[in-house]
PDB file of C-alpha atoms in Angstrom:
ATOM      1  CA  PHE O 182       0.003  -0.317  -0.186  1.00 42.00           C
ATOM      2  CA  GLY O 183       2.913   1.977   1.110  1.00 43.00           C
ATOM      3  CA  SER O 184       4.777   1.617  -2.169  1.00 43.00           C
ATOM      4  CA  SER O 185       2.113   3.146  -4.833  1.00 43.00           C
ATOM      5  CA  PHE O 186       2.688   6.450  -3.369  1.00 41.00           C
ATOM      6  CA  HIS O 187       6.140   6.570  -3.755  1.00 44.00           C
ATOM      7  CA  HIS O 188       7.028   9.157  -6.136  1.00 43.00           C
ATOM      8  CA  PRO O 189      10.496   8.936  -7.165  1.00 45.00           C
ATOM      9  CA  GLY O 190      12.569  12.205  -9.163  1.00 44.00           C
ATOM     10  CA  PRO O 191      13.243  11.857 -12.425  1.00 43.00           C
ATOM     11  CA  LYS O 192      16.468  11.402 -14.108  1.00 45.00           C
ATOM     12  CA  ARG O 193      18.155  12.808 -15.903  1.00 44.00           C
ATOM     13  CA  SER O 194      18.946  10.556 -19.290  1.00 43.00           C
ATOM     14  CA  GLY O 195      19.777  11.466 -22.285  1.00 43.00           C
ATOM     15  CA  PRO O 196      23.717  11.815 -24.354  1.00 43.00           C
ATOM     16  CA  HIS O 197      24.796  14.718 -21.579  1.00 43.00           C
ATOM     17  CA  SER O 198      24.184  13.178 -18.608  1.00 40.00           C
ATOM     18  CA  PRO O 199      26.375  12.445 -15.784  1.00 41.00           C
ATOM     19  CA  ALA O 200      26.082   8.984 -16.135  1.00 38.00           C
ATOM     20  CA  MET O 201      26.419   8.316 -20.235  1.00 36.00           C
ATOM     21  CA  THR O 202      29.382   9.713 -20.146  1.00 39.00           C
ATOM     22  CA  GLY O 203      30.263   8.359 -17.113  1.00 44.00           C
ATOM     23  CA  LYS O 204      32.340  12.607 -16.013  1.00 57.00           C
ATOM     24  CA  THR O 205      32.215  13.646 -12.458  1.00 68.00           C
ATOM     25  CA  VAL O 206      33.662  16.590 -11.781  1.00 67.00           C
ATOM     26  CA  ALA O 207      36.726  16.834  -9.515  1.00 70.00           C
ATOM     27  CA  PRO O 208      37.355  17.244  -5.569  1.00 72.00           C
ATOM     28  CA  ALA O 209      39.024  19.949  -6.222  1.00 70.00           C
ATOM     29  CA  GLY O 210      36.282  21.313  -9.341  1.00 70.00           C
ATOM     30  CA  MET O 211      33.675  21.406  -6.440  1.00 74.00           C
ATOM     31  CA  LEU O 212      35.702  24.184  -4.784  1.00 73.00           C
ATOM     32  CA  PHE O 213      35.619  26.176  -8.186  1.00 69.00           C
ATOM     33  CA  LEU O 214      32.012  25.777  -7.745  1.00 72.00           C
ATOM     34  CA  GLU O 215      31.328  26.707  -4.084  1.00 74.00           C
ATOM     35  CA  ASP O 216      33.468  29.993  -4.375  1.00 70.00           C
ATOM     36  CA  LYS O 217      31.161  31.043  -7.249  1.00 69.00           C
ATOM     37  CA  LEU O 218      27.613  29.879  -6.332  1.00 73.00           C
ATOM     38  CA  ARG O 219      28.898  32.197  -2.515  1.00 71.00           C
ATOM     39  CA  GLU O 220      30.114  35.319  -5.532  1.00 71.00           C
ATOM     40  CA  ILE O 221      26.103  35.091  -6.631  1.00 73.00           C
ATOM     41  CA  CYS O 222      24.527  35.223  -3.556  1.00 73.00           C
ATOM     42  CA  ASP O 223      26.960  37.512  -2.054  1.00 69.00           C
ATOM     43  CA  ARG O 224      26.549  39.895  -5.540  1.00 66.00           C
ATOM     44  CA  SER O 225      29.519  42.029  -4.668  1.00 61.00           C
ATOM     45  CA  GLY O 226      32.225  39.839  -6.234  1.00 58.00           C
ATOM     46  CA  GLN O 227      34.632  42.015  -3.718  1.00 66.00           C
ATOM     47  CA  ARG O 228      34.994  39.044  -1.220  1.00 66.00           C
ATOM     48  CA  PHE O 229      39.292  38.735  -1.894  1.00 68.00           C
ATOM     49  CA  LYS O 230      40.199  42.145  -2.071  1.00 69.00           C
ATOM     50  CA  THR O 231      38.667  42.512   1.052  1.00 71.00           C
ATOM     51  CA  GLU O 232      40.312  39.697   2.785  1.00 69.00           C
ATOM     52  CA  LYS O 233      43.572  39.910   0.940  1.00 70.00           C
ATOM     53  CA  GLY O 234      43.533  43.940   2.076  1.00 69.00           C
ATOM     54  CA  ARG O 235      42.742  42.627   6.080  1.00 67.00           C
ATOM     55  CA  GLY O 236      46.017  40.596   4.808  1.00 70.00           C
ATOM     56  CA  LEU O 237      44.116  37.003   5.399  1.00 72.00           C
ATOM     57  CA  ILE O 238      45.291  36.106   2.332  1.00 71.00           C
ATOM     58  CA  PRO O 239      48.288  36.614  -0.455  1.00 75.00           C
ATOM     59  CA  LYS O 240      47.743  39.472  -2.294  1.00 73.00           C
ATOM     60  CA  GLY O 241      50.213  37.752  -4.716  1.00 70.00           C
ATOM     61  CA  ALA O 242      52.789  39.529  -8.146  1.00 70.00           C
ATOM     62  CA  ASP O 243      51.579  43.343  -9.210  1.00 68.00           C
ATOM     63  CA  SER O 244      51.671  41.325 -12.640  1.00 70.00           C
ATOM     64  CA  PRO O 245      51.490  38.532 -15.189  1.00 65.00           C
ATOM     65  CA  PHE O 246      55.634  39.834 -15.109  1.00 67.00           C
ATOM     66  CA  GLY O 247      56.328  39.844 -11.490  1.00 70.00           C
ATOM     67  CA  ASP O 248      56.469  43.064  -8.509  1.00 72.00           C
ATOM     68  CA  PHE O 249      56.720  46.625  -9.851  1.00 77.00           C
ATOM     69  CA  PRO O 250      59.676  47.775  -8.965  1.00 79.00           C
ATOM     70  CA  ALA O 251      59.567  50.510  -5.592  1.00 76.00           C
ATOM     71  CA  ASP O 252      59.580  53.112  -7.331  1.00 76.00           C
ATOM     72  CA  ALA O 253      57.622  52.681  -9.411  1.00 74.00           C
ATOM     73  CA  ARG O 254      54.673  51.825  -7.090  1.00 72.00           C
ATOM     74  CA  PRO O 255      51.701  54.393  -5.542  1.00 68.00           C
ATOM     75  CA  SER O 256      52.670  55.888  -2.480  1.00 68.00           C
ATOM     76  CA  LYS O 257      50.033  55.965   0.065  1.00 62.00           C
ATOM     77  CA  SER O 258      49.374  58.075   3.681  1.00 52.00           C
ATOM     78  CA  THR O 259      48.916  54.908   6.133  1.00 50.00           C
ATOM     79  CA  THR O 260      49.634  57.767   9.189  1.00 52.00           C
ATOM     80  CA  MET O 261      46.980  58.607  11.506  1.00 51.00           C
ATOM     81  CA  PRO O 262      46.333  61.622  13.817  1.00 52.00           C
ATOM     82  CA  THR O 263      47.696  60.936  17.318  1.00 51.00           C
ATOM     83  CA  LYS O 264      46.135  63.051  20.340  1.00 47.00           C
ATOM     84  CA  SER O 265      48.606  64.784  22.175  1.00 48.00           C
ATOM     85  CA  ALA O 266      48.459  64.044  25.796  1.00 46.00           C
ATOM     86  CA  LYS O 267      47.750  67.517  26.836  1.00 46.00           C
ATOM     87  CA  ASN O 268      44.142  67.420  24.883  1.00 47.00           C
ATOM     88  CA  PHE O 269      43.981  63.147  26.307  1.00 44.00           C
ATOM     89  CA  SER O 270      44.127  64.648  29.951  1.00 44.00           C
ATOM     90  CA  ARG O 271      41.501  66.878  29.210  1.00 47.00           C
ATOM     91  CA  GLU O 272      38.906  64.702  27.488  1.00 47.00           C
ATOM     92  CA  VAL O 273      39.257  62.208  30.335  1.00 48.00           C
ATOM     93  CA  GLY O 274      40.018  64.400  33.248  1.00 49.00           C
ATOM     94  CA  GLY O 275      42.811  65.541  34.818  1.00 50.00           C
ATOM     95  CA  THR O 276      44.322  62.795  36.878  1.00 54.00           C
ATOM     96  CA  PHE O 277      48.564  61.416  36.602  1.00 51.00           C
ATOM     97  CA  THR O 278      47.613  58.575  34.984  1.00 52.00           C
ATOM     98  CA  THR O 279      45.757  60.457  31.541  1.00 51.00           C
ATOM     99  CA  SER O 280      47.995  63.667  31.798  1.00 53.00           C
ATOM    100  CA  VAL O 281      51.362  61.339  31.132  1.00 54.00           C
ATOM    101  CA  GLY O 282      48.879  59.731  27.920  1.00 56.00           C
ATOM    102  CA  MET O 283      48.574  56.650  29.980  1.00 56.00           C
ATOM    103  CA  LYS O 284      44.364  55.163  28.592  1.00 58.00           C
ATOM    104  CA  MET O 285      42.705  53.815  31.831  1.00 57.00           C
ATOM    105  CA  GLU O 286      40.853  51.035  31.859  1.00 59.00           C
ATOM    106  CA  ASP O 287      37.277  50.631  31.482  1.00 62.00           C
ATOM    107  CA  ALA O 288      35.806  48.535  34.488  1.00 65.00           C
ATOM    108  CA  SER O 289      32.300  48.413  32.702  1.00 75.00           C
ATOM    109  CA  LYS O 290      34.124  47.123  29.564  1.00 80.00           C
ATOM    110  CA  PRO O 291      33.934  43.134  28.841  1.00 82.00           C
ATOM    111  CA  PRO O 292      37.264  40.950  28.827  1.00 81.00           C
ATOM    112  CA  GLN O 293      37.818  41.044  25.101  1.00 82.00           C
ATOM    113  CA  ALA O 294      37.708  37.380  23.265  1.00 82.00           C
ATOM    114  CA  ALA O 295      40.189  35.307  23.110  1.00 81.00           C
ATOM    115  CA  GLY O 296      40.220  34.669  19.702  1.00 79.00           C
ATOM    116  CA  ALA O 297      40.337  30.942  19.555  1.00 82.00           C
ATOM    117  CA  PHE O 298      38.790  30.485  15.686  1.00 78.00           C
ATOM    118  CA  SER O 299      39.363  33.988  14.980  1.00 80.00           C
ATOM    119  CA  ARG O 300      41.435  33.035  11.053  1.00 80.00           C
ATOM    120  CA  ARG O 301      44.740  33.496  10.780  1.00 83.00           C
ATOM    121  CA  GLN O 302      46.811  35.219   8.507  1.00 81.00           C
ATOM    122  CA  ILE O 303      47.846  33.067   5.530  1.00 83.00           C
ATOM    123  CA  THR O 304      51.356  33.119   4.261  1.00 86.00           C
ATOM    124  CA  PRO O 305      52.120  32.540   0.975  1.00 85.00           C
ATOM    125  CA  SER O 306      53.252  28.795   0.019  1.00 87.00           C
ATOM    126  CA  GLU O 307      56.006  26.486  -1.389  1.00 90.00           C
ATOM    127  CA  PHE O 308      53.486  25.521  -4.077  1.00 90.00           C
ATOM    128  CA  ARG O 309      52.506  28.834  -5.529  1.00 89.00           C
ATOM    129  CA  ARG O 310      56.269  30.449  -5.635  1.00 89.00           C
ATOM    130  CA  PHE O 311      57.048  27.007  -7.375  1.00 90.00           C
ATOM    131  CA  TYR O 312      54.392  27.345  -9.875  1.00 88.00           C
ATOM    132  CA  ASP O 313      54.379  30.546 -10.242  1.00 87.00           C
ATOM    133  CA  ARG O 314      58.562  29.935 -11.088  1.00 86.00           C
ATOM    134  CA  GLY O 315      57.539  27.410 -13.472  1.00 86.00           C
ATOM    135  CA  ASP O 316      59.140  24.342 -11.621  1.00 87.00           C
ATOM    136  CA  LEU O 317      55.785  22.222 -11.770  1.00 88.00           C
ATOM    137  CA  PRO O 318      55.158  19.529 -13.813  1.00 89.00           C
ATOM    138  CA  ILE O 319      51.541  20.056 -14.377  1.00 86.00           C
ATOM    139  CA  GLN O 320      49.198  22.594 -16.068  1.00 84.00           C
ATOM    140  CA  VAL O 321      45.172  23.015 -16.257  1.00 83.00           C
ATOM    141  CA  LEU O 322      43.166  20.570 -18.597  1.00 80.00           C
ATOM    142  CA  HIS O 323      39.427  22.943 -19.863  1.00 79.00           C
ATOM    143  CA  ALA O 324      36.833  19.591 -19.575  1.00 73.00           C
ATOM    144  CA  SER O 325      33.635  20.036 -20.958  1.00 69.00           C
ATOM    145  CA  ILE O 326      32.712  19.063 -16.718  1.00 67.00           C
ATOM    146  CA  GLY O 327      35.378  20.323 -13.891  1.00 69.00           C
ATOM    147  CA  ASN O 328      37.858  21.560 -15.182  1.00 75.00           C
ATOM    148  CA  LYS O 329      41.441  18.777 -15.287  1.00 79.00           C
ATOM    149  CA  ILE O 330      45.304  18.532 -14.159  1.00 81.00           C
ATOM    150  CA  SER O 331      47.401  17.742 -17.466  1.00 85.00           C
ATOM    151  CA  TRP O 332      50.451  16.101 -16.076  1.00 87.00           C
ATOM    152  CA  LYS O 333      53.125  16.451 -18.699  1.00 89.00           C
ATOM    153  CA  VAL O 334      54.804  13.625 -16.909  1.00 88.00           C
ATOM    154  CA  ASP O 335      53.824  10.169 -15.217  1.00 89.00           C
ATOM    155  CA  ILE O 336      52.731  10.982 -11.902  1.00 86.00           C
ATOM    156  CA  GLU O 337      54.609   7.374 -11.266  1.00 87.00           C
ATOM    157  CA  LYS O 338      57.281   8.636 -12.205  1.00 88.00           C
ATOM    158  CA  LEU O 339      57.380  11.392 -10.475  1.00 89.00           C
ATOM    159  CA  ASP O 340      59.950  12.330  -6.784  1.00 90.00           C
ATOM    160  CA  TYR O 341      57.606  11.759  -3.738  1.00 90.00           C
ATOM    161  CA  HIS O 342      59.853  13.349  -1.497  1.00 92.00           C
ATOM    162  CA  HIS O 343      60.041  16.736  -3.500  1.00 91.00           C
ATOM    163  CA  TYR O 344      57.229  16.858  -4.953  1.00 90.00           C
ATOM    164  CA  LEU O 345      54.075  15.956  -2.173  1.00 92.00           C
ATOM    165  CA  PRO O 346      55.145  17.452   0.706  1.00 92.00           C
ATOM    166  CA  ILE O 347      54.903  20.645  -1.812  1.00 93.00           C
ATOM    167  CA  PHE O 348      50.993  20.008  -2.701  1.00 92.00           C
ATOM    168  CA  PHE O 349      50.736  19.513   0.586  1.00 93.00           C
ATOM    169  CA  ASP O 350      51.944  23.512   0.908  1.00 92.00           C
ATOM    170  CA  GLY O 351      49.493  24.760  -0.953  1.00 90.00           C
ATOM    171  CA  LEU O 352      46.709  23.328   0.364  1.00 90.00           C
ATOM    172  CA  ARG O 353      46.168  26.437   2.138  1.00 89.00           C
ATOM    173  CA  GLU O 354      46.370  28.535  -0.743  1.00 89.00           C
ATOM    174  CA  LYS O 355      42.818  30.022  -1.509  1.00 85.00           C
ATOM    175  CA  GLU O 356      42.485  31.519  -4.878  1.00 84.00           C
ATOM    176  CA  ASP O 357      42.856  29.138  -8.391  1.00 81.00           C
ATOM    177  CA  PRO O 358      44.764  28.114  -9.854  1.00 84.00           C
ATOM    178  CA  TYR O 359      46.906  27.722  -6.892  1.00 88.00           C
ATOM    179  CA  ARG O 360      44.355  26.134  -4.867  1.00 87.00           C
ATOM    180  CA  PHE O 361      42.937  24.172  -7.281  1.00 87.00           C
ATOM    181  CA  LEU O 362      46.350  22.373  -8.590  1.00 90.00           C
ATOM    182  CA  ALA O 363      47.437  22.204  -5.487  1.00 90.00           C
ATOM    183  CA  VAL O 364      43.792  19.832  -3.818  1.00 90.00           C
ATOM    184  CA  GLN O 365      43.995  17.832  -7.120  1.00 88.00           C
ATOM    185  CA  GLY O 366      46.891  17.417  -7.639  1.00 89.00           C
ATOM    186  CA  CYS O 367      47.153  15.594  -3.700  1.00 91.00           C
ATOM    187  CA  TYR O 368      44.464  13.520  -4.605  1.00 90.00           C
ATOM    188  CA  ASP O 369      46.337  12.308  -8.509  1.00 89.00           C
ATOM    189  CA  MET O 370      49.306  11.642  -6.495  1.00 90.00           C
ATOM    190  CA  LEU O 371      47.990  10.162  -2.835  1.00 91.00           C
ATOM    191  CA  GLU O 372      45.517   7.872  -5.960  1.00 89.00           C
ATOM    192  CA  LYS O 373      49.096   6.976  -7.719  1.00 88.00           C
ATOM    193  CA  GLY O 374      51.603   6.813  -4.785  1.00 85.00           C
ATOM    194  CA  GLY O 375      50.660   3.844  -3.828  1.00 85.00           C
ATOM    195  CA  SER O 376      54.700   2.380  -1.164  1.00 88.00           C
ATOM    196  CA  LYS O 377      55.731   5.469  -2.120  1.00 89.00           C
ATOM    197  CA  ILE O 378      53.658   7.497   0.019  1.00 90.00           C
ATOM    198  CA  LEU O 379      54.407   5.786   4.101  1.00 91.00           C
ATOM    199  CA  PRO O 380      58.006   7.162   3.581  1.00 91.00           C
ATOM    200  CA  VAL O 381      57.289  10.849   2.943  1.00 91.00           C
ATOM    201  CA  VAL O 382      54.919  11.485   6.302  1.00 92.00           C
ATOM    202  CA  PRO O 383      57.373  13.015   8.141  1.00 92.00           C
ATOM    203  CA  GLN O 384      57.786  15.557   5.815  1.00 92.00           C
ATOM    204  CA  LEU O 385      53.845  16.449   5.293  1.00 92.00           C
ATOM    205  CA  ILE O 386      53.049  17.472   8.819  1.00 93.00           C
ATOM    206  CA  ILE O 387      54.729  20.329   8.470  1.00 93.00           C
ATOM    207  CA  PRO O 388      51.722  22.012   5.416  1.00 92.00           C
ATOM    208  CA  ILE O 389      49.470  20.393   7.712  1.00 93.00           C
ATOM    209  CA  LYS O 390      49.914  22.034  10.764  1.00 92.00           C
ATOM    210  CA  THR O 391      50.682  25.330   8.893  1.00 92.00           C
ATOM    211  CA  ALA O 392      47.163  24.692   6.982  1.00 92.00           C
ATOM    212  CA  LEU O 393      45.278  23.807   9.910  1.00 92.00           C
ATOM    213  CA  ASN O 394      46.411  26.698  12.049  1.00 91.00           C
ATOM    214  CA  THR O 395      45.167  29.002   9.624  1.00 90.00           C
ATOM    215  CA  ARG O 396      41.983  28.498  11.362  1.00 88.00           C
ATOM    216  CA  ASP O 397      40.288  28.877   8.024  1.00 87.00           C
ATOM    217  CA  ALA O 398      37.019  27.381   8.305  1.00 86.00           C
ATOM    218  CA  ASP O 399      37.364  26.281   4.221  1.00 87.00           C
ATOM    219  CA  VAL O 400      41.055  25.043   4.082  1.00 90.00           C
ATOM    220  CA  ILE O 401      40.213  23.279   7.501  1.00 90.00           C
ATOM    221  CA  ALA O 402      37.556  21.188   5.846  1.00 90.00           C
ATOM    222  CA  THR O 403      40.007  20.800   2.416  1.00 90.00           C
ATOM    223  CA  THR O 404      43.007  19.672   4.958  1.00 92.00           C
ATOM    224  CA  LEU O 405      40.912  16.724   6.564  1.00 92.00           C
ATOM    225  CA  LYS O 406      39.227  15.342   3.384  1.00 91.00           C
ATOM    226  CA  ILE O 407      43.230  14.493   2.318  1.00 92.00           C
ATOM    227  CA  LEU O 408      43.602  13.663   5.778  1.00 93.00           C
ATOM    228  CA  GLN O 409      41.437  10.891   5.333  1.00 91.00           C
ATOM    229  CA  VAL O 410      42.036   9.993   2.400  1.00 91.00           C
ATOM    230  CA  LEU O 411      45.874   9.675   2.888  1.00 92.00           C
ATOM    231  CA  VAL O 412      45.789   7.374   5.700  1.00 92.00           C
ATOM    232  CA  LEU O 413      43.971   5.143   3.346  1.00 91.00           C
ATOM    233  CA  SER O 414      46.122   5.377   0.642  1.00 89.00           C
ATOM    234  CA  GLY O 415      47.811   2.376   1.813  1.00 86.00           C
ATOM    235  CA  GLU O 416      49.595   0.231   4.689  1.00 88.00           C
ATOM    236  CA  MET O 417      50.614   1.962   8.192  1.00 89.00           C
ATOM    237  CA  ILE O 418      50.453   5.353   7.090  1.00 91.00           C
ATOM    238  CA  GLY O 419      47.572   5.734   9.766  1.00 90.00           C
ATOM    239  CA  GLU O 420      50.114   4.087  12.608  1.00 91.00           C
ATOM    240  CA  ALA O 421      52.894   6.209  10.908  1.00 91.00           C
ATOM    241  CA  LEU O 422      50.679   9.891  11.829  1.00 91.00           C
ATOM    242  CA  VAL O 423      50.369   8.489  15.800  1.00 91.00           C
ATOM    243  CA  PRO O 424      53.352   9.598  16.254  1.00 92.00           C
ATOM    244  CA  TYR O 425      52.922  13.496  14.979  1.00 92.00           C
ATOM    245  CA  TYR O 426      49.134  13.638  16.976  1.00 91.00           C
ATOM    246  CA  ARG O 427      50.551  16.462  18.874  1.00 92.00           C
ATOM    247  CA  GLN O 428      50.870  18.528  16.049  1.00 91.00           C
ATOM    248  CA  ILE O 429      47.848  18.316  14.181  1.00 91.00           C
ATOM    249  CA  LEU O 430      45.253  17.090  16.989  1.00 92.00           C
ATOM    250  CA  PRO O 431      45.222  20.994  18.867  1.00 90.00           C
ATOM    251  CA  ILE O 432      43.277  22.398  16.096  1.00 89.00           C
ATOM    252  CA  PHE O 433      40.937  19.229  15.904  1.00 90.00           C
ATOM    253  CA  ASN O 434      40.108  19.965  20.197  1.00 89.00           C
ATOM    254  CA  ILE O 435      39.232  23.559  19.206  1.00 89.00           C
ATOM    255  CA  PHE O 436      36.934  23.347  16.895  1.00 85.00           C
ATOM    256  CA  LYS O 437      35.417  19.274  17.733  1.00 85.00           C
ATOM    257  CA  SER O 438      32.019  21.137  18.602  1.00 84.00           C
ATOM    258  CA  LYS O 439      32.352  23.253  15.834  1.00 80.00           C
ATOM    259  CA  ASN O 440      28.537  22.683  14.442  1.00 78.00           C
ATOM    260  CA  ILE O 441      25.525  25.216  13.876  1.00 72.00           C
ATOM    261  CA  ASN O 442      22.563  25.019  15.740  1.00 72.00           C
ATOM    262  CA  ILE O 443      19.369  25.813  13.189  1.00 74.00           C
ATOM    263  CA  GLY O 444      16.437  24.662  14.585  1.00 74.00           C
ATOM    264  CA  ASP O 445      15.037  22.209  12.384  1.00 76.00           C
ATOM    265  CA  GLN O 446      16.189  24.060   8.701  1.00 74.00           C
ATOM    266  CA  ILE O 447      18.209  22.446   6.362  1.00 73.00           C
ATOM    267  CA  ASP O 448      22.470  22.498   6.792  1.00 70.00           C
ATOM    268  CA  TYR O 449      23.571  22.422   2.887  1.00 69.00           C
ATOM    269  CA  SER O 450      27.464  21.833   4.523  1.00 64.00           C
ATOM    270  CA  GLN O 451      26.308  18.329   6.219  1.00 64.00           C
ATOM    271  CA  ARG O 452      25.382  17.265   2.403  1.00 67.00           C
ATOM    272  CA  LYS O 453      28.595  19.494   0.669  1.00 71.00           C
ATOM    273  CA  ARG O 454      31.183  17.671   3.564  1.00 76.00           C
ATOM    274  CA  GLN O 455      31.778  21.259   4.853  1.00 76.00           C
ATOM    275  CA  ASN O 456      30.409  20.697   8.602  1.00 80.00           C
ATOM    276  CA  LEU O 457      33.676  21.057  10.547  1.00 83.00           C
ATOM    277  CA  GLY O 458      32.846  18.941  13.837  1.00 83.00           C
ATOM    278  CA  ASP O 459      31.007  15.777  11.730  1.00 85.00           C
ATOM    279  CA  LEU O 460      34.580  16.376   9.384  1.00 89.00           C
ATOM    280  CA  ILE O 461      36.844  15.932  12.773  1.00 90.00           C
ATOM    281  CA  GLU O 462      34.267  12.916  13.951  1.00 90.00           C
ATOM    282  CA  GLU O 463      34.953  11.093  10.621  1.00 90.00           C
ATOM    283  CA  THR O 464      39.209  12.468  10.404  1.00 91.00           C
ATOM    284  CA  LEU O 465      39.382  10.683  14.121  1.00 92.00           C
ATOM    285  CA  GLU O 466      37.387   7.829  13.848  1.00 91.00           C
ATOM    286  CA  ILE O 467      39.864   6.812  10.258  1.00 92.00           C
ATOM    287  CA  PHE O 468      42.047   7.641  12.570  1.00 92.00           C
ATOM    288  CA  GLU O 469      41.751   5.281  15.217  1.00 91.00           C
ATOM    289  CA  ILE O 470      40.382   2.122  13.075  1.00 91.00           C
ATOM    290  CA  HIS O 471      43.898   2.140  10.522  1.00 90.00           C
ATOM    291  CA  GLY O 472      46.426   4.328  13.933  1.00 87.00           C
ATOM    292  CA  GLY O 473      47.019   0.363  15.696  1.00 87.00           C
ATOM    293  CA  GLU O 474      46.228  -0.187  19.265  1.00 89.00           C
ATOM    294  CA  ASP O 475      47.993   3.780  20.483  1.00 88.00           C
ATOM    295  CA  ALA O 476      45.981   5.860  18.159  1.00 89.00           C
ATOM    296  CA  PHE O 477      42.883   5.644  21.376  1.00 90.00           C
ATOM    297  CA  ILE O 478      44.989   6.665  23.776  1.00 92.00           C
ATOM    298  CA  ASN O 479      46.983   9.494  21.780  1.00 91.00           C
ATOM    299  CA  ILE O 480      43.427  10.765  20.058  1.00 90.00           C
ATOM    300  CA  LYS O 481      41.864  10.774  24.205  1.00 90.00           C
ATOM    301  CA  TYR O 482      45.556  11.922  24.956  1.00 91.00           C
ATOM    302  CA  MET O 483      45.282  15.337  23.308  1.00 91.00           C
ATOM    303  CA  ILE O 484      41.204  15.470  22.831  1.00 89.00           C
ATOM    304  CA  PRO O 485      39.248  14.503  25.692  1.00 91.00           C
ATOM    305  CA  THR O 486      35.993  14.607  24.763  1.00 89.00           C
ATOM    306  CA  TYR O 487      35.937  12.494  22.143  1.00 88.00           C
ATOM    307  CA  GLU O 488      34.763   8.606  22.067  1.00 88.00           C
ATOM    308  CA  SER O 489      36.020   5.338  20.831  1.00 87.00           C
ATOM    309  CA  CYS O 490      34.455   4.077  17.622  1.00 83.00           C
ATOM    310  CA  VAL O 491      36.346   0.803  18.581  1.00 80.00           C
ATOM    311  CA  LEU O 492      36.105  -0.068  21.429  1.00 76.00           C
ATOM    312  CA  THR O 493      32.779  -0.697  23.450  1.00 63.00           C
TER     313      THR O 493
END
């Protein structure tokens, strides 16, 4: 009786449907589509410009040929008028503290926030420097359904000790083509790396830690997904990460409860895998399952609120 009320949704058919062509959007391409969706919703198109003005992301070069000479740049005056100690004392009062220019603390103001969740400045990555210099064997392949990476050499022939840390260092980039090439390059190299990945794990810790310490939600979500693929890309990689939990798990502990309480509304970040609380929980469970017998106690030491998914 209940099956008569089931109305399946329309299915796309035809020569151009994803099911017929077998094409899917690459993981790095989804980041590009998400940026375009935000631009449509925001309608200002000034997000990156605002973040560059605040110093959160690198400004990049002045032109495709490099920076302008120092004497050719327009000079901007950044000096602000300051109040003298005499004027300051007249406005606030004639006490000794204000007469020498010292500002008294207002007891009515609440204490300043610690800023544990606030974003940090993203410094230019090594990936950006190597790509601008033309030292990476990659280029963007513009396809009909999302872009891809065109590798100039076979991935199996790459020196993973040299290239994989560079691509991981580019995970903190937020502008294309740097972000697209770095993220998709990590996926491609982890997919075809095999036994070459395990010896390189110690060199990946500093780029991973740097990306997580930006405390940028988009960068953290991208890094968490890469970490999951890294652990599942070969044997013993999960166990090799256990000694480095003290470097990468503190940020997990800060954002572990980062969930939005919106009542009965729809949270699209779960479908797009952008919810930090869920991503961190998934990553920790993968760490515990593939990290050996010492994984749980080390995770529990750094994140006391974590509950085991193996022990019952």
